[in-house]
Coordinates of N, CA, C and O in Angstrom, one line a residue:
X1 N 184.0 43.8 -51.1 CA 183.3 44.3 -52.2 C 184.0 45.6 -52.7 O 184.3 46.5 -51.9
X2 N 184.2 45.7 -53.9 CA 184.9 47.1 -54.7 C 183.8 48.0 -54.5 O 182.7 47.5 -54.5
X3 N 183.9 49.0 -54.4 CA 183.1 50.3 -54.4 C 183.4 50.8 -55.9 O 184.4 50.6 -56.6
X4 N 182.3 51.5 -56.1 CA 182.2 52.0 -57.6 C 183.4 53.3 -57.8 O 183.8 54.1 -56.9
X5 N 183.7 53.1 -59.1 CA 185.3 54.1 -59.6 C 184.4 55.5 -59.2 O 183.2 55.3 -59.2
X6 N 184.7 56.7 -59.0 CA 184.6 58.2 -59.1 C 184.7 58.7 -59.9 O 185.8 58.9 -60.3
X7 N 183.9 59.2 -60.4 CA 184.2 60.2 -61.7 C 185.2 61.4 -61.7 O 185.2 62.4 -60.9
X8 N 186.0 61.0 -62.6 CA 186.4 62.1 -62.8 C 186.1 63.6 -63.1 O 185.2 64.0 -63.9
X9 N 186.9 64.5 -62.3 CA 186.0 66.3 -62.6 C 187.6 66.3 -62.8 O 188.3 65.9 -61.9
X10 N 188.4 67.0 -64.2 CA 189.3 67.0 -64.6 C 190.2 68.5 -64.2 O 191.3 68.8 -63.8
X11 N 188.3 69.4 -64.5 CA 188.7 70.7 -64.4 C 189.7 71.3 -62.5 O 190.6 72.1 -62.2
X12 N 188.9 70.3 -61.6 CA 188.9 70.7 -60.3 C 190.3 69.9 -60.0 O 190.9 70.2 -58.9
X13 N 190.8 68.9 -61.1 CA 192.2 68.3 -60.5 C 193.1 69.2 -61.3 O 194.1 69.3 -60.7
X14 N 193.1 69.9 -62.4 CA 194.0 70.9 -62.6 C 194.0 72.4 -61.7 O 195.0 73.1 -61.5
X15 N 192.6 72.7 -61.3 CA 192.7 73.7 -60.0 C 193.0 73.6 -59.3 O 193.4 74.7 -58.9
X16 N 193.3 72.6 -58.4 CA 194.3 71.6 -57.0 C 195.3 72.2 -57.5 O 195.7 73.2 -57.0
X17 N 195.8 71.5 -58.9 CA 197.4 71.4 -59.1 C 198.0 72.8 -59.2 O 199.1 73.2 -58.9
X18 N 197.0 73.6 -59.9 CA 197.7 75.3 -59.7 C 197.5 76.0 -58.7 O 197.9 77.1 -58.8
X19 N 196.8 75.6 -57.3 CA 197.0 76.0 -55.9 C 198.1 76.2 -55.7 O 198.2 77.0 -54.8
X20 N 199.7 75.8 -56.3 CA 200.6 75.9 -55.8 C 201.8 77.5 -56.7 O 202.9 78.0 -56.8
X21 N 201.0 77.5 -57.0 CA 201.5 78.5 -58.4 C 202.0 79.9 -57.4 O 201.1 80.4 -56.7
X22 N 203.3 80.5 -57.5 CA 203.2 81.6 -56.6 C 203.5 81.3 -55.1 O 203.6 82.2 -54.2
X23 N 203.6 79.9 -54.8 CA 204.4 79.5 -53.6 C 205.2 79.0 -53.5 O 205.4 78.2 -54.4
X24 N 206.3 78.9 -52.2 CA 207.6 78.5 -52.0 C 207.3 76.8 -52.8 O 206.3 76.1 -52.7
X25 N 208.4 76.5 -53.4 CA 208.4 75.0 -53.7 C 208.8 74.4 -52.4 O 209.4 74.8 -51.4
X26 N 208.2 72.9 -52.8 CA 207.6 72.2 -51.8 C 206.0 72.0 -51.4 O 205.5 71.2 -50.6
X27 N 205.2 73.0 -51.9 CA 203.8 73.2 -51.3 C 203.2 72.1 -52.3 O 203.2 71.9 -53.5
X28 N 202.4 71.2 -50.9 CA 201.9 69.9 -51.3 C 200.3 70.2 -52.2 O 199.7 71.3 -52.0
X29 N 199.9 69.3 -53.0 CA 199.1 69.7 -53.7 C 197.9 68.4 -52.8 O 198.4 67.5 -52.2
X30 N 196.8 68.7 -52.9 CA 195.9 67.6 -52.3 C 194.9 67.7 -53.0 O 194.1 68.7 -53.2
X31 N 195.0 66.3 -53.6 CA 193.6 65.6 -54.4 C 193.7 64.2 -54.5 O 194.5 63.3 -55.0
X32 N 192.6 64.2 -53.7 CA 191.7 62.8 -53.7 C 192.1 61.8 -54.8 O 192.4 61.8 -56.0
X33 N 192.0 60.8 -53.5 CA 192.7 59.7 -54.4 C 191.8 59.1 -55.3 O 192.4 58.5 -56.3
X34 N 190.6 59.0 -55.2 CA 189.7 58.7 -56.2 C 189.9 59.4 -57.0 O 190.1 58.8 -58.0
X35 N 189.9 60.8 -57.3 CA 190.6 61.6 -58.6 C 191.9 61.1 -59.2 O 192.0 61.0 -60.4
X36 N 192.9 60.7 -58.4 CA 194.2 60.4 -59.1 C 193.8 59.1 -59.5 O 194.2 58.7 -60.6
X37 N 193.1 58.4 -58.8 CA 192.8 56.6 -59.9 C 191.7 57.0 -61.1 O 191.5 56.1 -62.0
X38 N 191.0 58.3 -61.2 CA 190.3 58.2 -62.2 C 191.3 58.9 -63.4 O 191.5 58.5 -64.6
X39 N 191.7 59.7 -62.7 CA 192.7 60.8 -64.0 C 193.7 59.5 -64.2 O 193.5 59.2 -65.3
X40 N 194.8 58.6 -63.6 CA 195.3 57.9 -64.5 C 194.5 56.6 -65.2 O 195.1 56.2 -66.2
X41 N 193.2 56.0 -64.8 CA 192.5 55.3 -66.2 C 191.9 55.8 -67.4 O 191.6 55.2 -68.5
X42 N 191.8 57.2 -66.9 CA 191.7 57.9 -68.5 C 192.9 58.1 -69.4 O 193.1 57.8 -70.5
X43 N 193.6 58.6 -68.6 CA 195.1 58.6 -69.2 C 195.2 57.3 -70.0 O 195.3 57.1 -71.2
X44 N 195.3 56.3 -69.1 CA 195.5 54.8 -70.0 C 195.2 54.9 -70.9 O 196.0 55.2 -71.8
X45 N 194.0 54.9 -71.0 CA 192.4 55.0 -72.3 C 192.9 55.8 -73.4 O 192.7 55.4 -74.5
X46 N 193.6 56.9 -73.0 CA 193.8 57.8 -74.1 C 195.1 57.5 -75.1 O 195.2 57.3 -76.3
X47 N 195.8 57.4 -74.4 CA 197.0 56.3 -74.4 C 196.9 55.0 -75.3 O 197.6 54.8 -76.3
X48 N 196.0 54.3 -75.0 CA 196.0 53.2 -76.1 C 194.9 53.7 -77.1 O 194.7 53.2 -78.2
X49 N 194.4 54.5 -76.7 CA 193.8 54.7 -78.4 C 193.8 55.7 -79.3 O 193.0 56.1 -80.1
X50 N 195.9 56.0 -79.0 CA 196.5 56.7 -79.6 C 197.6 56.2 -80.4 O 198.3 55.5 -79.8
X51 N 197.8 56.3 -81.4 CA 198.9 55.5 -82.2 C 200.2 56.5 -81.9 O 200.5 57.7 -81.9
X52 N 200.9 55.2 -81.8 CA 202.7 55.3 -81.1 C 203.4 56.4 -82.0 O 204.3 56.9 -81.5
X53 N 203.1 56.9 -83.3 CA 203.4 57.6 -83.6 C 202.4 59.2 -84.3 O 201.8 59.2 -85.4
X54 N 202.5 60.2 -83.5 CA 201.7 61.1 -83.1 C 202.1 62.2 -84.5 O 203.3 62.1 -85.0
X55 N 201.2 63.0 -84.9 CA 201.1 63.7 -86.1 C 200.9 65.2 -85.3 O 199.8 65.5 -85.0
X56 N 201.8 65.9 -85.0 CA 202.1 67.4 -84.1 C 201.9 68.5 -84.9 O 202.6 68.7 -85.9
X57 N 200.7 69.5 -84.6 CA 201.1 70.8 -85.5 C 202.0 71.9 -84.6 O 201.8 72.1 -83.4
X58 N 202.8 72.4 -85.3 CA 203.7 73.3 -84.9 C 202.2 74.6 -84.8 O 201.1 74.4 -85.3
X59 N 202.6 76.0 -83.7 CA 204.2 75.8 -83.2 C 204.2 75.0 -82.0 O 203.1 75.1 -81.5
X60 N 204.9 74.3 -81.3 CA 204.8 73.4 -80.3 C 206.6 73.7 -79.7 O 207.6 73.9 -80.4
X61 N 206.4 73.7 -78.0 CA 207.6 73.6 -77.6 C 208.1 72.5 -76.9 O 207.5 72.0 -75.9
X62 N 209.3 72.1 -77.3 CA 209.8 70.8 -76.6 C 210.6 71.0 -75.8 O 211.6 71.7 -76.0
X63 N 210.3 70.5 -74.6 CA 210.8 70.2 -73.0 C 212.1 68.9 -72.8 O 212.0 67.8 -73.5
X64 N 213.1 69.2 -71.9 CA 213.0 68.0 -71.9 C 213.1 67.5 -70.3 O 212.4 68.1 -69.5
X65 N 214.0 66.4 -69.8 CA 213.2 65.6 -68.9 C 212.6 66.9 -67.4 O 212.9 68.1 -67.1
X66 N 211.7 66.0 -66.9 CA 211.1 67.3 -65.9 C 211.4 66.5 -64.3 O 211.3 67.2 -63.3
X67 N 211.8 65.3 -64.3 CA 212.6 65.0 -63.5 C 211.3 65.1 -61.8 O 211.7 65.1 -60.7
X68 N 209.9 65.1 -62.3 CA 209.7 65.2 -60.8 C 209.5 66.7 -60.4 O 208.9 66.9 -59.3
X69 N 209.9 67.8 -61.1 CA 210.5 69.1 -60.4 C 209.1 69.5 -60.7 O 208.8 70.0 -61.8
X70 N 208.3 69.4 -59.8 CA 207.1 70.0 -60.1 C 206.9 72.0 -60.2 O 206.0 72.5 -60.9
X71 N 207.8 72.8 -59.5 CA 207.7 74.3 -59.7 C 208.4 73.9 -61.0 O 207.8 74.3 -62.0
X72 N 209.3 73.4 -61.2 CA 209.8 73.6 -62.4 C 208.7 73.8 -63.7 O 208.7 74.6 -64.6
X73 N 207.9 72.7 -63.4 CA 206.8 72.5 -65.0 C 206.1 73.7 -65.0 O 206.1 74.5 -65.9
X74 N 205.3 73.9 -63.4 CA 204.8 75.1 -63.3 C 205.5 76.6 -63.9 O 204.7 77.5 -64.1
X75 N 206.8 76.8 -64.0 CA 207.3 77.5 -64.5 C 207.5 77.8 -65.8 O 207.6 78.8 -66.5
X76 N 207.6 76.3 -66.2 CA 207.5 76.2 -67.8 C 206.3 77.0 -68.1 O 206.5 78.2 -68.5
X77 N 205.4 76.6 -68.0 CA 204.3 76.6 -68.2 C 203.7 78.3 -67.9 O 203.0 78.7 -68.9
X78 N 203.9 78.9 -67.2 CA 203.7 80.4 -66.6 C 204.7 81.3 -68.1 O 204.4 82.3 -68.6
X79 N 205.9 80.5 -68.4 CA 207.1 81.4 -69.3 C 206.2 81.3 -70.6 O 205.6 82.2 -71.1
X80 N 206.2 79.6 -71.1 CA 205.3 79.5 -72.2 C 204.1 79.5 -72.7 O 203.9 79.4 -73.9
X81 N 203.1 79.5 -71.6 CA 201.9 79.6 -71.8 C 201.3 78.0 -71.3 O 202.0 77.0 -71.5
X82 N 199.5 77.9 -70.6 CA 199.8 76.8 -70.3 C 198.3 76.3 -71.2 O 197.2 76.8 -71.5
X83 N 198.9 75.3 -71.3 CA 198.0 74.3 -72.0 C 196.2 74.4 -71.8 O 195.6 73.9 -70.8
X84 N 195.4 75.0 -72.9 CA 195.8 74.1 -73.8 C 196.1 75.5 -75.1 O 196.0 75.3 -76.3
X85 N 196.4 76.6 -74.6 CA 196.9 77.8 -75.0 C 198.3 77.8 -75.6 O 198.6 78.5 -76.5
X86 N 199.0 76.9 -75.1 CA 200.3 76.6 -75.6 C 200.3 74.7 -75.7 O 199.5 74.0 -75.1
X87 N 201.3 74.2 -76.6 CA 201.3 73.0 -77.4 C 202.7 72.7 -76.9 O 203.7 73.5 -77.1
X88 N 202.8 71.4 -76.0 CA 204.6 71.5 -75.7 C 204.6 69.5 -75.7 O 203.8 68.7 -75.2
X89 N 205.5 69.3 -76.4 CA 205.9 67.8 -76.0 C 207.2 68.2 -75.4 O 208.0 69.1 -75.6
X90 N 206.9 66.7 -74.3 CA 207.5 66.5 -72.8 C 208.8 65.1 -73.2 O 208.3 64.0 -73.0
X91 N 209.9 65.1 -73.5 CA 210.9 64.1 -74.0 C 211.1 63.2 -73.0 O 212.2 62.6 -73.1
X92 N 210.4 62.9 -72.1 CA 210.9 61.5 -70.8 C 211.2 62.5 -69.4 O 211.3 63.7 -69.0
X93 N 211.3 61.1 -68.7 CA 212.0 61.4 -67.5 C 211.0 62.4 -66.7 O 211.5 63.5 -66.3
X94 N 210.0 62.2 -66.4 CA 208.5 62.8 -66.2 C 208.7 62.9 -64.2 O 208.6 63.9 -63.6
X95 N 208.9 61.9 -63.8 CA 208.7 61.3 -62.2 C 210.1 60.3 -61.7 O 209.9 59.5 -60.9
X96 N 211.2 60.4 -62.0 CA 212.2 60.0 -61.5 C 213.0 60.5 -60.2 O 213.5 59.6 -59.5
X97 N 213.2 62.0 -60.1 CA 213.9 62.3 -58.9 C 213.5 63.2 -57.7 O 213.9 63.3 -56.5
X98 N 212.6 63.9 -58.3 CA 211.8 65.0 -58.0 C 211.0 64.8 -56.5 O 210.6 63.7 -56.2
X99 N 210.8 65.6 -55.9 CA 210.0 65.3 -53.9 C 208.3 65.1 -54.8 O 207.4 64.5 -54.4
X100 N 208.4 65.9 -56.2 CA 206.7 66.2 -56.1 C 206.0 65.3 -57.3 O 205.0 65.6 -58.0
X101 N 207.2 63.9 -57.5 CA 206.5 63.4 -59.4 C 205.1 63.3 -59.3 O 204.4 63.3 -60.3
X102 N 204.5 63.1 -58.1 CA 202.4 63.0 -58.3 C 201.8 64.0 -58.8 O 200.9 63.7 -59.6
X103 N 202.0 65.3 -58.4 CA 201.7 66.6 -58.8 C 202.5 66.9 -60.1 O 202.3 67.9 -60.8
X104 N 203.3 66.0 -60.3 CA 203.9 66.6 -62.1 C 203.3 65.8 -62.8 O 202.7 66.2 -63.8
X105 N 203.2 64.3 -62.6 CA 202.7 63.3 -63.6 C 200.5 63.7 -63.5 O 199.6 63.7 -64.4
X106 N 200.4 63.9 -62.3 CA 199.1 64.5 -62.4 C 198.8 65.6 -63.2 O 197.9 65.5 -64.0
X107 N 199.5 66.6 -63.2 CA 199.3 68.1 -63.4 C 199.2 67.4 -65.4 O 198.2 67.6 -66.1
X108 N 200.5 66.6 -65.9 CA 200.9 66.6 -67.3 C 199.3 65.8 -67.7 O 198.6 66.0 -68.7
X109 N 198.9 64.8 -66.7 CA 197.8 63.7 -67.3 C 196.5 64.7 -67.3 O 195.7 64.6 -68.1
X110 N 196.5 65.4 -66.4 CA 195.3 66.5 -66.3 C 194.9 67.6 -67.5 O 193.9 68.2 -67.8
X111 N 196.5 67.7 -68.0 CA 196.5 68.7 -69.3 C 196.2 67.8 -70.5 O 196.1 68.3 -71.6

């Protein structure tokens, strides 16, 4: 028998993910895995009921790939301000090489 989905609390998976802010990279982020299956079926959701081509107001900063590097984004993000204070599109390459892509693809789905 499936057990019922968890609600997502969005605010408390983006406070997890900046637990790491100000520490040596590598510092593992921990959240529940019922939070990461709820935060990516909203993501889906939002996702499809968004049209493939997106209408951006400036000013907005473009990134490009983040490769996984999770202090990296956090740094971005500390230089330019973080979301939803600052406006940045992310060009690919989100979770490819990086030790920490859960904590980057979480942290970007959480914002």
């Amino acid at each position: 028998m499936k057990k019922p989905a968890e609600s997502l609390e969005v605010d408390d998976v983006i406070e997890k993910c900046l637990e790491a802010r100000g520490t040596k990279p590598g510092k593992l982020v921990q959240i529940a895995e019922g939070q990461l299956k709820a935060l990516c079926t909203t993501a889906r959701e939002v996702f499809l009921s968004q049209s493939a081509l997106l209408e951006l107001e400036a000013p907005l900063k473009i990134c490009g790939d983040v490769h996984g590097q999770y202090h990296d984004l956090l740094r971005i993000f500390e230089y330019g301000g973080f979301p939803p204070d600052s406006n940045y599109i992310f060009l690919g390459d989100y979770v490819d090489r990086g030790k920490q892509s859960l904590e980057t693809i979480a942290l970007m789905f959480a914002y």
